[in-house]
Amino acid sequence: MEHAELAKSAADKLLSYTTDESGWKVCKRTREVAVYWRPSAEFTGNVYKGEGIVSAKLEDVWECLKPEPGGLRVKWDNNVDQFNLIDAIADDITVCQTVTPSAAMGIIAPRDFVDVVLIKRYEDGSISSNATNVDHSGCPPQKGFVRGFNHPCGCFCIPVPGEPEKTQVLSFFQTDLSGYLPKSVVESFFPYSMVNFYSNLTKAVKALNV
């Protein structure tokens, strides 16, 4: 498939995840987020879903979340060291490289991911970022990073009816970290990481309006 078709296919899959309630099991819950998991149909690992309400306007939340070079995401998301544009396919479709730091006390080495990313806006005011891994000649595997692979993943910012100062944030992570990592390390890392993701997002949004 061409990159644009892969992006649209990933967006369709993510949208289906938002309505398919089957098989999800809670693995972590805080005041800010509930994290669920189920076996992935895309690879041998799991797909993780986060559900939370952020007390801020949707556009402010999206400003913090949107995947763009030079954007706010690199500043507040502990799992993103760099976000680089590789190719602009259309106004709403890009190919990007994400570089992540080491994690789990150094057990997980720095990674990089190359994804096609599609931004979608919906009639109800929702906005989503949708991504999946692609090969691109502009970003071959690089020394110093393990090349990981994101299967359909992304975030939805959804209006809360009657509450314009609140935004529902749905997130889906479905990542093959590659390398030789114990399954237990991977399965403990993602729920912990997603809780931090929501906590840091909430702080970043509040800082926008200070």
Short mmCIF file of C-alpha atoms in Angstrom, two decimals:
data_model
loop_
_atom_site.label_atom_id
_atom_site.label_comp_id
_atom_site.label_asym_id
_atom_site.label_seq_id
_atom_site.Cartn_x
_atom_site.Cartn_y
_atom_site.Cartn_z
CA MET A 1 0.00 0.00 0.00
CA GLU A 2 1.07 3.59 -0.57
CA HIS A 3 1.82 5.64 2.53
CA ALA A 4 -1.43 7.63 2.28
CA GLU A 5 -3.47 4.43 2.03
CA LEU A 6 -1.64 2.97 5.04
CA ALA A 7 -2.45 6.10 7.03
CA LYS A 8 -6.14 5.94 6.14
CA SER A 9 -6.28 2.24 6.97
CA ALA A 10 -4.70 2.94 10.38
CA ALA A 11 -7.26 5.68 11.02
CA ASP A 12 -10.11 3.29 10.19
CA LYS A 13 -8.70 0.70 12.60
CA LEU A 14 -8.30 3.23 15.39
CA LEU A 15 -11.85 4.46 14.92
CA SER A 16 -13.06 0.86 15.18
CA TYR A 17 -11.13 0.48 18.47
CA THR A 18 -13.13 3.37 19.95
CA THR A 19 -16.43 1.51 19.49
CA ASP A 20 -15.31 -2.10 20.03
CA GLU A 21 -15.64 -2.83 23.75
CA SER A 22 -14.80 -6.53 23.53
CA GLY A 23 -11.84 -8.03 25.33
CA TRP A 24 -10.45 -4.96 27.10
CA LYS A 25 -9.09 -5.59 30.60
CA VAL A 26 -8.15 -2.88 33.11
CA CYS A 27 -4.44 -2.91 33.95
CA LYS A 28 -4.03 0.47 35.70
CA ARG A 29 -6.32 3.19 36.98
CA THR A 30 -5.63 6.62 38.51
CA ARG A 31 -7.68 9.79 39.03
CA GLU A 32 -6.67 10.94 35.55
CA VAL A 33 -6.83 7.80 33.42
CA ALA A 34 -7.97 4.21 33.11
CA VAL A 35 -5.61 2.01 31.09
CA TYR A 36 -6.85 -1.16 29.38
CA TRP A 37 -5.17 -3.85 27.33
CA ARG A 38 -6.02 -6.74 25.04
CA PRO A 39 -3.98 -8.91 22.66
CA SER A 40 -3.16 -7.14 19.41
CA ALA A 41 -4.43 -8.46 16.10
CA GLU A 42 -1.49 -6.72 14.37
CA PHE A 43 1.52 -8.36 16.09
CA THR A 44 2.37 -10.68 18.97
CA GLY A 45 2.12 -8.01 21.68
CA ASN A 46 -0.76 -6.03 23.16
CA VAL A 47 -2.76 -2.97 22.25
CA TYR A 48 -3.26 -0.53 25.13
CA LYS A 49 -6.11 1.96 25.50
CA GLY A 50 -6.15 5.00 27.76
CA GLU A 51 -9.34 6.87 28.67
CA GLY A 52 -9.31 10.13 30.58
CA ILE A 53 -10.92 13.56 30.92
CA VAL A 54 -8.66 16.62 30.78
CA SER A 55 -10.09 19.82 32.28
CA ALA A 56 -9.35 22.10 29.35
CA LYS A 57 -10.75 23.22 26.00
CA LEU A 58 -10.31 20.74 23.19
CA GLU A 59 -8.14 23.05 21.08
CA ASP A 60 -5.76 23.58 24.01
CA VAL A 61 -5.45 19.84 24.59
CA TRP A 62 -4.87 19.28 20.87
CA GLU A 63 -2.20 22.01 20.84
CA CYS A 64 -0.25 19.95 23.37
CA LEU A 65 -0.89 16.60 21.68
CA LYS A 66 -0.55 17.25 17.97
CA PRO A 67 2.39 15.50 16.34
CA GLU A 68 4.43 18.20 14.62
CA PRO A 69 8.11 19.17 14.49
CA GLY A 70 8.81 22.01 16.91
CA GLY A 71 5.51 21.35 18.70
CA LEU A 72 4.82 21.15 22.42
CA ARG A 73 4.83 17.34 22.57
CA VAL A 74 8.62 17.10 22.79
CA LYS A 75 8.62 19.48 25.76
CA TRP A 76 6.22 17.60 28.03
CA ASP A 77 6.13 13.96 26.84
CA ASN A 78 8.89 12.04 28.64
CA ASN A 79 8.81 9.39 25.94
CA VAL A 80 9.59 11.74 23.06
CA ASP A 81 13.13 13.13 22.67
CA GLN A 82 12.79 14.20 19.03
CA PHE A 83 10.02 14.48 16.46
CA ASN A 84 11.31 15.00 12.93
CA LEU A 85 9.50 15.54 9.64
CA ILE A 86 10.71 13.15 6.93
CA ASP A 87 8.14 13.76 4.20
CA ALA A 88 4.97 15.82 3.70
CA ILE A 89 2.55 13.76 1.60
CA ALA A 90 -0.49 16.01 1.93
CA ASP A 91 -1.78 18.78 4.20
CA ASP A 92 -2.98 16.19 6.70
CA ILE A 93 -0.53 13.31 6.04
CA THR A 94 3.17 13.28 6.93
CA VAL A 95 5.95 10.77 7.47
CA CYS A 96 7.77 11.44 10.73
CA GLN A 97 10.53 10.02 12.86
CA THR A 98 10.05 9.80 16.63
CA VAL A 99 13.10 9.27 18.84
CA THR A 100 12.51 7.95 22.36
CA PRO A 101 14.91 7.94 25.33
CA SER A 102 16.05 4.92 27.29
CA ALA A 103 13.46 3.67 29.78
CA ALA A 104 12.85 1.16 32.56
CA MET A 105 16.10 2.09 34.32
CA GLY A 106 18.05 1.62 31.10
CA ILE A 107 16.70 -1.84 30.27
CA ILE A 108 14.92 -0.35 27.25
CA ALA A 109 17.52 1.36 25.05
CA PRO A 110 16.74 4.48 22.96
CA ARG A 111 14.44 3.73 20.03
CA ASP A 112 13.38 5.41 16.85
CA PHE A 113 10.15 4.93 14.92
CA VAL A 114 9.20 5.97 11.41
CA ASP A 115 5.45 6.44 10.93
CA VAL A 116 2.99 7.86 8.48
CA VAL A 117 0.69 10.20 10.43
CA LEU A 118 -2.82 11.29 9.44
CA ILE A 119 -4.68 14.10 11.23
CA LYS A 120 -8.47 13.81 11.05
CA ARG A 121 -11.23 16.19 12.12
CA TYR A 122 -14.76 14.90 12.65
CA GLU A 123 -18.20 16.48 12.40
CA ASP A 124 -18.70 16.40 16.18
CA GLY A 125 -15.55 18.52 16.68
CA SER A 126 -13.26 15.63 17.59
CA ILE A 127 -9.67 15.58 16.32
CA SER A 128 -7.46 12.51 16.01
CA SER A 129 -3.86 11.69 15.17
CA ASN A 130 -3.43 8.29 13.53
CA ALA A 131 -0.10 6.61 12.86
CA THR A 132 1.43 3.35 11.71
CA ASN A 133 4.94 2.22 10.78
CA VAL A 134 6.32 2.62 7.27
CA ASP A 135 9.63 2.22 5.48
CA HIS A 136 11.02 5.43 4.02
CA SER A 137 14.29 5.97 2.16
CA GLY A 138 14.68 9.31 3.93
CA CYS A 139 15.12 7.63 7.31
CA PRO A 140 16.89 4.25 7.24
CA PRO A 141 17.78 2.51 10.57
CA GLN A 142 20.38 4.56 12.42
CA LYS A 143 23.31 3.67 14.63
CA GLY A 144 22.56 4.26 18.31
CA PHE A 145 18.85 3.49 18.09
CA VAL A 146 16.87 0.27 18.02
CA ARG A 147 14.25 0.60 15.26
CA GLY A 148 10.81 -0.02 16.76
CA PHE A 149 7.49 -0.39 14.98
CA ASN A 150 4.21 1.30 15.81
CA HIS A 151 1.15 -0.57 14.66
CA PRO A 152 -2.06 1.51 14.32
CA CYS A 153 -1.86 3.94 17.23
CA GLY A 154 -2.82 7.49 18.09
CA CYS A 155 -4.99 9.84 20.13
CA PHE A 156 -8.52 11.24 19.97
CA CYS A 157 -9.55 14.56 21.47
CA ILE A 158 -13.33 14.37 21.92
CA PRO A 159 -15.68 17.14 23.10
CA VAL A 160 -17.57 16.47 26.33
CA PRO A 161 -21.24 17.40 25.63
CA GLY A 162 -22.29 20.48 27.58
CA GLU A 163 -18.83 20.96 29.11
CA PRO A 164 -16.64 23.03 26.77
CA GLU A 165 -13.91 23.26 29.43
CA LYS A 166 -13.42 19.48 29.41
CA THR A 167 -12.01 17.16 26.77
CA GLN A 168 -12.07 13.38 26.62
CA VAL A 169 -8.72 11.97 25.53
CA LEU A 170 -8.63 8.44 24.13
CA SER A 171 -5.19 7.04 23.36
CA PHE A 172 -4.10 3.79 21.75
CA PHE A 173 -0.56 2.44 21.90
CA GLN A 174 0.36 -0.67 19.94
CA THR A 175 4.12 -0.78 19.76
CA ASP A 176 6.66 -3.45 18.92
CA LEU A 177 9.76 -2.23 20.75
CA SER A 178 11.93 -4.82 18.97
CA GLY A 179 15.22 -5.98 20.45
CA TYR A 180 15.57 -8.66 23.10
CA LEU A 181 13.35 -7.43 25.91
CA PRO A 182 11.71 -9.60 28.57
CA LYS A 183 7.95 -9.75 28.06
CA SER A 184 7.42 -8.72 31.70
CA VAL A 185 9.41 -5.50 31.17
CA VAL A 186 7.37 -4.53 28.10
CA GLU A 187 4.04 -5.33 29.76
CA SER A 188 4.83 -3.28 32.86
CA PHE A 189 6.33 -0.38 30.88
CA PHE A 190 3.31 0.58 28.78
CA PRO A 191 0.65 1.00 31.53
CA TYR A 192 3.15 2.95 33.66
CA SER A 193 4.14 5.07 30.67
CA MET A 194 0.50 5.84 29.79
CA VAL A 195 -0.31 6.99 33.32
CA ASN A 196 2.64 9.40 33.09
CA PHE A 197 1.46 10.49 29.64
CA TYR A 198 -1.91 11.65 30.99
CA SER A 199 -0.41 13.22 34.10
CA ASN A 200 2.13 15.20 32.07
CA LEU A 201 -0.47 16.15 29.45
CA THR A 202 -2.70 17.59 32.18
CA LYS A 203 0.20 19.65 33.55
CA ALA A 204 1.17 20.85 30.05
CA VAL A 205 -2.36 22.03 29.28
CA LYS A 206 -2.57 23.91 32.58
CA ALA A 207 0.77 25.60 31.81
CA LEU A 208 -0.65 26.90 28.50
CA ASN A 209 -3.09 29.10 30.37
CA VAL A 210 -0.88 30.36 33.18
#
